[in-house]
Coordinates of C-alpha atoms in Angstrom, one line a residue:
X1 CA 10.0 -69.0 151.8
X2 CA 12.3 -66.2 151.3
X3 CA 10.7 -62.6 149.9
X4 CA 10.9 -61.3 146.7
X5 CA 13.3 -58.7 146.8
X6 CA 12.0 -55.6 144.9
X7 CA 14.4 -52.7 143.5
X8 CA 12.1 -49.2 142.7
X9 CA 13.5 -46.8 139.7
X10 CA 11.3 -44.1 139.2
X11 CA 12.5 -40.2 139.0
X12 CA 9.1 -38.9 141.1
X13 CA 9.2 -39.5 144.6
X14 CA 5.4 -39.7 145.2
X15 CA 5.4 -42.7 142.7
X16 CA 8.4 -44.2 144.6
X17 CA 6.3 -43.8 147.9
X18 CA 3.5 -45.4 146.7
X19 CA 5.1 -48.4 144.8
X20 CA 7.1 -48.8 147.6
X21 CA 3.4 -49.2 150.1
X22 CA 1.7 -51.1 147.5
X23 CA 4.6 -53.7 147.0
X24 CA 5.2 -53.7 150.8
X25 CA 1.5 -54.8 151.5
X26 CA 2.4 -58.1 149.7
X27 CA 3.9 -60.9 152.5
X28 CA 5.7 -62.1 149.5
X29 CA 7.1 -59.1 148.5
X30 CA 10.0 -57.3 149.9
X31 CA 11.1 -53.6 148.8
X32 CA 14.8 -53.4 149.4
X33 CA 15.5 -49.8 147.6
X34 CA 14.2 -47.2 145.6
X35 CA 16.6 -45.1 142.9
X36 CA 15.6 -41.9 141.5
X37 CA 17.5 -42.5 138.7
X38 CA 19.5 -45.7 136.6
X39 CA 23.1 -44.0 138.0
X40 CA 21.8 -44.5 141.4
X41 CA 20.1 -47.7 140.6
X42 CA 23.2 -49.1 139.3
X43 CA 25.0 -48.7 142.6
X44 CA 22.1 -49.8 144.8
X45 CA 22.4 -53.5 142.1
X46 CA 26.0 -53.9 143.0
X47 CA 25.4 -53.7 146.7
X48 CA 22.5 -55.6 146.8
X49 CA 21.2 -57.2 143.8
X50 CA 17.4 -57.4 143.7
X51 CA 15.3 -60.2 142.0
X52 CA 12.6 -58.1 140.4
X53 CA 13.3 -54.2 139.1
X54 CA 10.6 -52.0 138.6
X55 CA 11.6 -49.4 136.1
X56 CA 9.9 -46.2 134.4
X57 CA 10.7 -45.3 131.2
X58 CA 10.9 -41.4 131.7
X59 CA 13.9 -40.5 133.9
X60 CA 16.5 -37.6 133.9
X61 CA 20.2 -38.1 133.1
X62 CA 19.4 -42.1 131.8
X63 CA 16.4 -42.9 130.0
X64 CA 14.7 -46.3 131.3
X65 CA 14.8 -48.3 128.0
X66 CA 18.7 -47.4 128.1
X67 CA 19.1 -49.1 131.5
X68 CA 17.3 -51.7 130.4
X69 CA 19.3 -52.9 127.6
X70 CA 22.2 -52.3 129.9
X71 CA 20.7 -54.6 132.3
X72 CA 19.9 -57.4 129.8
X73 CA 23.7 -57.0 128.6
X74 CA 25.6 -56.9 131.8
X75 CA 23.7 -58.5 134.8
X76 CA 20.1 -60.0 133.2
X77 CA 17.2 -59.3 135.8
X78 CA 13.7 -59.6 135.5
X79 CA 12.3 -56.0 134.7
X80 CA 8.9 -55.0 135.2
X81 CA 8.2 -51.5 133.0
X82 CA 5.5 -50.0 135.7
X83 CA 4.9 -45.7 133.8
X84 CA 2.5 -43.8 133.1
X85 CA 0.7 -45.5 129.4
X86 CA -0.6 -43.6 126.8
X87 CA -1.1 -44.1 123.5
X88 CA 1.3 -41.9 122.4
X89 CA 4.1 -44.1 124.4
X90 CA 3.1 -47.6 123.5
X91 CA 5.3 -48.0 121.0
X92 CA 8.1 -47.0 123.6
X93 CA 6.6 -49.7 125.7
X94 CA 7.0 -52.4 122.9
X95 CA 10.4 -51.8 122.7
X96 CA 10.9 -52.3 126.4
X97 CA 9.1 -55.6 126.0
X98 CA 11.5 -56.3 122.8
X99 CA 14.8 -55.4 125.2
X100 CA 13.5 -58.1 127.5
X101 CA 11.6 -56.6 130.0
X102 CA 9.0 -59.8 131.3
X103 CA 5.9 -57.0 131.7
X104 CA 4.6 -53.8 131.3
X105 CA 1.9 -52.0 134.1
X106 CA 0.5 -49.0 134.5
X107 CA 1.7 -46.5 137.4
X108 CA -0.6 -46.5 140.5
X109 CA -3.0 -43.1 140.2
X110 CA -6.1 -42.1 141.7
X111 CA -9.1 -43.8 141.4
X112 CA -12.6 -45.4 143.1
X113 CA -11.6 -47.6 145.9
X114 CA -12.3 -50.8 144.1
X115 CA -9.8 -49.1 141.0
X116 CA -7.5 -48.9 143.5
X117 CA -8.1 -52.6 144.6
X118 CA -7.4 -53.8 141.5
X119 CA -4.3 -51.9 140.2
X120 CA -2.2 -52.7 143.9
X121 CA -3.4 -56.7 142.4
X122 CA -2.4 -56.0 138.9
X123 CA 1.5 -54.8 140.0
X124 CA 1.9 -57.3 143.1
X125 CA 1.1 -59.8 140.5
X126 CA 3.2 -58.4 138.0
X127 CA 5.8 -58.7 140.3
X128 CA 5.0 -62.6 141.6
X129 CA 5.1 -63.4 138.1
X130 CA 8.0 -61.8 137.2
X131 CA 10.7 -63.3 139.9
X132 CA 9.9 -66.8 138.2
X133 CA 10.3 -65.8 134.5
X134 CA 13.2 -67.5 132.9
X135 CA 14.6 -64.6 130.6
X136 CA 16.4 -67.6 128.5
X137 CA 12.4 -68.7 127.5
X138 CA 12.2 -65.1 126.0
X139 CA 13.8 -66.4 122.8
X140 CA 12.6 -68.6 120.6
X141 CA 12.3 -72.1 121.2
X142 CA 13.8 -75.3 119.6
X143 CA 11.5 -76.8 117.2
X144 CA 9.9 -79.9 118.9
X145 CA 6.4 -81.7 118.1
X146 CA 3.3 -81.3 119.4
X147 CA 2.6 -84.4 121.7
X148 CA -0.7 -85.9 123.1
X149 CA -1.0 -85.8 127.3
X150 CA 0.4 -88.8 128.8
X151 CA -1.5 -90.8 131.5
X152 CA -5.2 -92.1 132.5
X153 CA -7.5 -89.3 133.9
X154 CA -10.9 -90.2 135.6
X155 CA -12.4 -86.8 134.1
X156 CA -15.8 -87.6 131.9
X157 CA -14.9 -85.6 128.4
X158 CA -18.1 -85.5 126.3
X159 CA -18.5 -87.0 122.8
X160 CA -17.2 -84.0 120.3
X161 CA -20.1 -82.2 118.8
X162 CA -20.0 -79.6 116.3
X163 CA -23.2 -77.2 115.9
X164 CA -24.5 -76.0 112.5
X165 CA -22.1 -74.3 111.1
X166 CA -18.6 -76.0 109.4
X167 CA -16.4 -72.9 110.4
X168 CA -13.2 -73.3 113.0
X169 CA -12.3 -70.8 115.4
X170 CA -9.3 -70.1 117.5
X171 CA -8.8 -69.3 121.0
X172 CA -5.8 -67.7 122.7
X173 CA -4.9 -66.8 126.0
X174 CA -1.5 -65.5 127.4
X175 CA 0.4 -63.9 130.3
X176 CA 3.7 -62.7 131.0
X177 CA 5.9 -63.6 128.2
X178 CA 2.9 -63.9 126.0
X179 CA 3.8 -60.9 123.6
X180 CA 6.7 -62.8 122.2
X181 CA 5.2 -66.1 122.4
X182 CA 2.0 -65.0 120.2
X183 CA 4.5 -63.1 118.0
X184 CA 6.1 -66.6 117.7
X185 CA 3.1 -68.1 116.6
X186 CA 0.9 -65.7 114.2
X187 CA 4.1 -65.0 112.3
X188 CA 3.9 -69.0 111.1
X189 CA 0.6 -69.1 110.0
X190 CA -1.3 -68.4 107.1
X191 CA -3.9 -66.4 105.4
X192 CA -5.7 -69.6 105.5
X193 CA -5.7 -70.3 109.3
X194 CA -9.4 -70.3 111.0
X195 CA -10.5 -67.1 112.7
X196 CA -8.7 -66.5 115.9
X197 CA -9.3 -64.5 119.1
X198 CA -6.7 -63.5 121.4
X199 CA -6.3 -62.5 125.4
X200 CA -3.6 -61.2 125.7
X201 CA -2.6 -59.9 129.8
X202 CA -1.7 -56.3 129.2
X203 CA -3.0 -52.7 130.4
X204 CA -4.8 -50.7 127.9
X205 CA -3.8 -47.6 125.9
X206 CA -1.0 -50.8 124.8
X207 CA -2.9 -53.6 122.6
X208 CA -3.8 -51.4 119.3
X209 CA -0.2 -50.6 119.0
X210 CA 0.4 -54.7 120.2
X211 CA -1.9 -55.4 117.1
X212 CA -0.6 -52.9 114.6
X213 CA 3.1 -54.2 115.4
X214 CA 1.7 -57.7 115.2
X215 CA -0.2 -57.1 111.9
X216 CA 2.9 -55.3 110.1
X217 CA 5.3 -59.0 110.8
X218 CA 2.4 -61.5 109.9
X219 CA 0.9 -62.9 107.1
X220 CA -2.4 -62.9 108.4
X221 CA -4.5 -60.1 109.2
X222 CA -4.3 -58.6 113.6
X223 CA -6.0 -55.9 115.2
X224 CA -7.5 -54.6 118.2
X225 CA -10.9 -56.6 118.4
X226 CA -13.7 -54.0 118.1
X227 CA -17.5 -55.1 119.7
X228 CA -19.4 -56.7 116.8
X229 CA -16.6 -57.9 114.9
X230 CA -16.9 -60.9 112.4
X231 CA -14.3 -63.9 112.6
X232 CA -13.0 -64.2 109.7
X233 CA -10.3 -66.9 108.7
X234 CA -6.8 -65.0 107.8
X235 CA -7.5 -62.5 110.8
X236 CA -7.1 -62.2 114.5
X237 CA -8.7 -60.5 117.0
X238 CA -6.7 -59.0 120.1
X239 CA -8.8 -58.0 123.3
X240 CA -8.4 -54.8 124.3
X241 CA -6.8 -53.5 127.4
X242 CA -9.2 -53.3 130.4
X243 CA -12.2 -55.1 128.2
X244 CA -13.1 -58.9 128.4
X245 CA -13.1 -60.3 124.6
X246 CA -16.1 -63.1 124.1
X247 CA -17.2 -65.2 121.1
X248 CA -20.2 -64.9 120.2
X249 CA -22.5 -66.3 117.2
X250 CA -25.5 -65.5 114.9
X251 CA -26.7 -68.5 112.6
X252 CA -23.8 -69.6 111.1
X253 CA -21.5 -66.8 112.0
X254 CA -18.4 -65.6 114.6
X255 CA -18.6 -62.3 116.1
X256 CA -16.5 -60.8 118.5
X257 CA -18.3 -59.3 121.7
X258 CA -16.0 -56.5 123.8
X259 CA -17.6 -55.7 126.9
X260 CA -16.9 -54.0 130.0
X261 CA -17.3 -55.8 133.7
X262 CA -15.1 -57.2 137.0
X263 CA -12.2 -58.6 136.9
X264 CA -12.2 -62.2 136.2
X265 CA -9.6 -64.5 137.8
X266 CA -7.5 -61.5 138.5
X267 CA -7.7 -60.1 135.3
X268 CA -9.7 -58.0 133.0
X269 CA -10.0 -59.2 129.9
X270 CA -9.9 -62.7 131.3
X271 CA -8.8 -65.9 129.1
X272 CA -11.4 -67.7 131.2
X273 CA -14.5 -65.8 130.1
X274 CA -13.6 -66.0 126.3
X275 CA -12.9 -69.7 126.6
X276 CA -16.2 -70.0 128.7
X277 CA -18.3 -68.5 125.4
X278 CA -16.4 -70.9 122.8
X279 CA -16.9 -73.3 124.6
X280 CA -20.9 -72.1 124.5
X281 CA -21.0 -71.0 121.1
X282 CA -18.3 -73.3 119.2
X283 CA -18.3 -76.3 121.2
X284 CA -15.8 -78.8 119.4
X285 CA -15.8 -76.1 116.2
X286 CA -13.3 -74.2 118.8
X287 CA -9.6 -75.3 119.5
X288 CA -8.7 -73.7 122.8
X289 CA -4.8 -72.4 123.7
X290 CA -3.2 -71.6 126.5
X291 CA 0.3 -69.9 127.1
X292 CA 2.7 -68.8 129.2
X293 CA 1.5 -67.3 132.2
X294 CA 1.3 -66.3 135.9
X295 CA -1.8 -67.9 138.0
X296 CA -4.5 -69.9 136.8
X297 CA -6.6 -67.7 134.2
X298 CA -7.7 -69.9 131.1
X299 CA -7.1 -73.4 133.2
X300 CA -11.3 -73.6 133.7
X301 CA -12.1 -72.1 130.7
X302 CA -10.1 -74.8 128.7
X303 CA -11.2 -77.4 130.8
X304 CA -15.2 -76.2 129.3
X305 CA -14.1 -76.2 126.1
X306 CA -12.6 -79.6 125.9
X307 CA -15.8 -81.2 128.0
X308 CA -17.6 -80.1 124.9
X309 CA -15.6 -81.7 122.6
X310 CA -12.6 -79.0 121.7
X311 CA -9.2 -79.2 121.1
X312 CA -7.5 -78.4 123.8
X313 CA -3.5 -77.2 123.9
X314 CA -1.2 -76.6 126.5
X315 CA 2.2 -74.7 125.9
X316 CA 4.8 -76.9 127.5
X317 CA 7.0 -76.2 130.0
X318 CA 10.1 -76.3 128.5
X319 CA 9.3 -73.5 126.4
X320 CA 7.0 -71.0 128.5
X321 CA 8.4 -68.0 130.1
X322 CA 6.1 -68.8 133.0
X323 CA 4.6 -72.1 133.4
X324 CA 1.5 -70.9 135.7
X325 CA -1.4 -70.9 133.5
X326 CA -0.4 -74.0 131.6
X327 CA 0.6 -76.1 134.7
X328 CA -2.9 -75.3 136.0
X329 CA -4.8 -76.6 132.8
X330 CA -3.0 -79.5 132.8
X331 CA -3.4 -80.2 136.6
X332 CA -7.0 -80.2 135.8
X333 CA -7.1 -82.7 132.7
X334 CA -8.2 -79.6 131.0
X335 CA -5.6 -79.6 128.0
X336 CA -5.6 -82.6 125.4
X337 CA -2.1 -82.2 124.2
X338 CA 0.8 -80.3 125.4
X339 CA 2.4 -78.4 122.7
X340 CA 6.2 -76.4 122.5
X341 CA 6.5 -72.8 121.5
X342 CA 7.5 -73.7 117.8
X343 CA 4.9 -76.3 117.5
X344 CA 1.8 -74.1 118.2
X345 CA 1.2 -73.0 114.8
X346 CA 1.7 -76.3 113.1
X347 CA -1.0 -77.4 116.0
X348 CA -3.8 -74.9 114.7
X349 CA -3.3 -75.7 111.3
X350 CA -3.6 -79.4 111.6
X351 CA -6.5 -79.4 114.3
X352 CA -8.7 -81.8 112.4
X353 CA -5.7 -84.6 112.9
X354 CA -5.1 -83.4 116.7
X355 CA -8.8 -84.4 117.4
X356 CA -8.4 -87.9 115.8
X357 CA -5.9 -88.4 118.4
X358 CA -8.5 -87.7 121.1
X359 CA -11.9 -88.5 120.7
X360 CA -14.2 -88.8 118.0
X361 CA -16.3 -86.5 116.4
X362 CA -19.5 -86.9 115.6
X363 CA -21.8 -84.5 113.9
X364 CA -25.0 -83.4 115.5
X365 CA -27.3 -80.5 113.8

């Protein structure tokens, strides 16, 4: 299989050094260059062109969201922003993510050994995930309906139940591409949608100013989920960076739990571990999505919540960015319908009709 061939822009040569030995240490991954700056970078393309970039955003002479939009212009390649987040730069970081860059990481710094561990995962992966995006999924999607798995499966799925309490609640988990995908979807739905909570793959210092973005284009309510939030119908909940995001409930209420711990199929917040506590503590109340994506995160998870009885979607291929995550679910009989880009929202408003098309449900309190 040939390598990934990996193109470094960054203007400090310790962080070229370093990128270049952490992408180096992945068999799959092959550095062919490093550019101090977009002038340089641009000559190093024509001779060679790369299939993944990794670009700061800082640089002398051309700034990095500048190249960027030159890139997407001219000679489309997946881009990966890899600097140095703050708060004070996420919105800079959004706007890569609207030019078309597929991701955004956090430089390589400093850390325990285990810190380190995980942030040479985080950007290999970043990287893997990146040299299968298809930049023309970035768009929007053609309007298509939401369509109920084909075929037999073997798989044991449990009689719905729904626990004491009549209230819905939505789960959402998404990967590289996922930023314009969920944009896609919470700007279709109403104030009258059921309570959502979202996992959303990205670093932290970047998901408040995600939410804030996300709340100022919707009609429903998003923000950064807080520990001991209620789920309330009209407003979603986004993980923050770095924190695992779990449902949790108190009689007949939803509350959010935020929550420190290890990584969790590769990632940290993990779809997995807040579709493992609907599943728990929503049973077939829950309706469980998963979206475009690198890996396997979520594909378990779903697979839980639709052995108790949930709703269980699928983003389809057609329209995913990265059909990782999805594929997985659906490998394991995990999803119940596999739903396009443009249907999703139409899908979480007309659950009730989705499960009718599955199994039964029967009450038990």
């Amino acid at each position: 299989m040939n390598k990934i061939k990996v193109l470094i822009v960054d203007d400090s040569a310790s962080v070229r050094h370093v990128m270049s030995e952490v992408l180096s240490s992945d068999p799959a991954i092959e550095v062919i260059g490093t550019a101090p700056d977009p002038y340089v970078a641009a000559r190093k393309i024509a001779a060679e062109t790369p299939d993944v970039i990794t670009l700061d955003v800082e640089m002398p002479r051309m700034d990095g969201l500048t190249f960027l939009r030159k890139i997407m212009e001219q000679h489309p390649i997946p881009v990966v922003i890899c600097s140095s987040l703050t708060e004070q730069g996420s919105q800079v970081m959004l706007d890569a993510l609207d030019a078309g860059a597929v991701d955004v990481i956090s430089k390589p710094h400093m850390g325990t050994s285990q810190f380190l561990r995980d942030s040479h995962m985080l950007i290999c992966d970043a990287v893997r995930a990146a040299a299968v995006a298809n930049l023309t999924r970035l768009g929007a999607a053609k309007p298509a309906r939401a369509q109920a798995t084909s075929g037999s499966s073997n798989r044991t799925i449990r009689p719905a139940t729904l626990k004491c309490t009549t209230d819905k609640v939505v789960c959402i988990g998404a990967s590289t591409g996922g930023t314009r995908a969920l944009q896609a979807v919470l700007t279709e739905l109403p104030g009258t949608c059921p309570g959502i909570l979202i996992v959303q793959h990205m670093p932290q210092h970047f998901t408040e100013a995600f939410a804030n973005r996300l709340n100022g284009l919707c009609t429903i309510t998003v923000r950064e989920a807080k520990d001991g939030d209620a789920v309330l119908r009209g407003h979603a909940l986004i993980a923050p960076g770095d924190k695992h995001l779990l449902l949790r409930r108190s009689g007949a209420n939803y509350y959010a739990e935020v929550r420190d711990g290890p990584l969790v199929s590769r990632h940290r917040p993990s779809v997995n571990v807040l579709f493992r506590s609907a599943a728990k503590y929503a049973g077939a109340n829950a309706m469980g999505v998963l979206m475009t994506g690198m890996g396997d995160d979520g594909a378990k998870g779903l697979l839980e919540l639709r052995q108790e009885g949930a709703v269980t979607i699928a983003q389809s291929e057609e329209s995913s960015v990265v059909f990782g995550m999805p594929r997985e679910a659906i490998r394991l009989d995990a999803a119940s319908h596999v739903v396009p880009l443009d249907a999703i929202a139409r899908s979480i408003m007309s659950g009730p009709s989705l499960h009718e098309q599955s199994h039964e449900v029967v009450q038990e309190c």
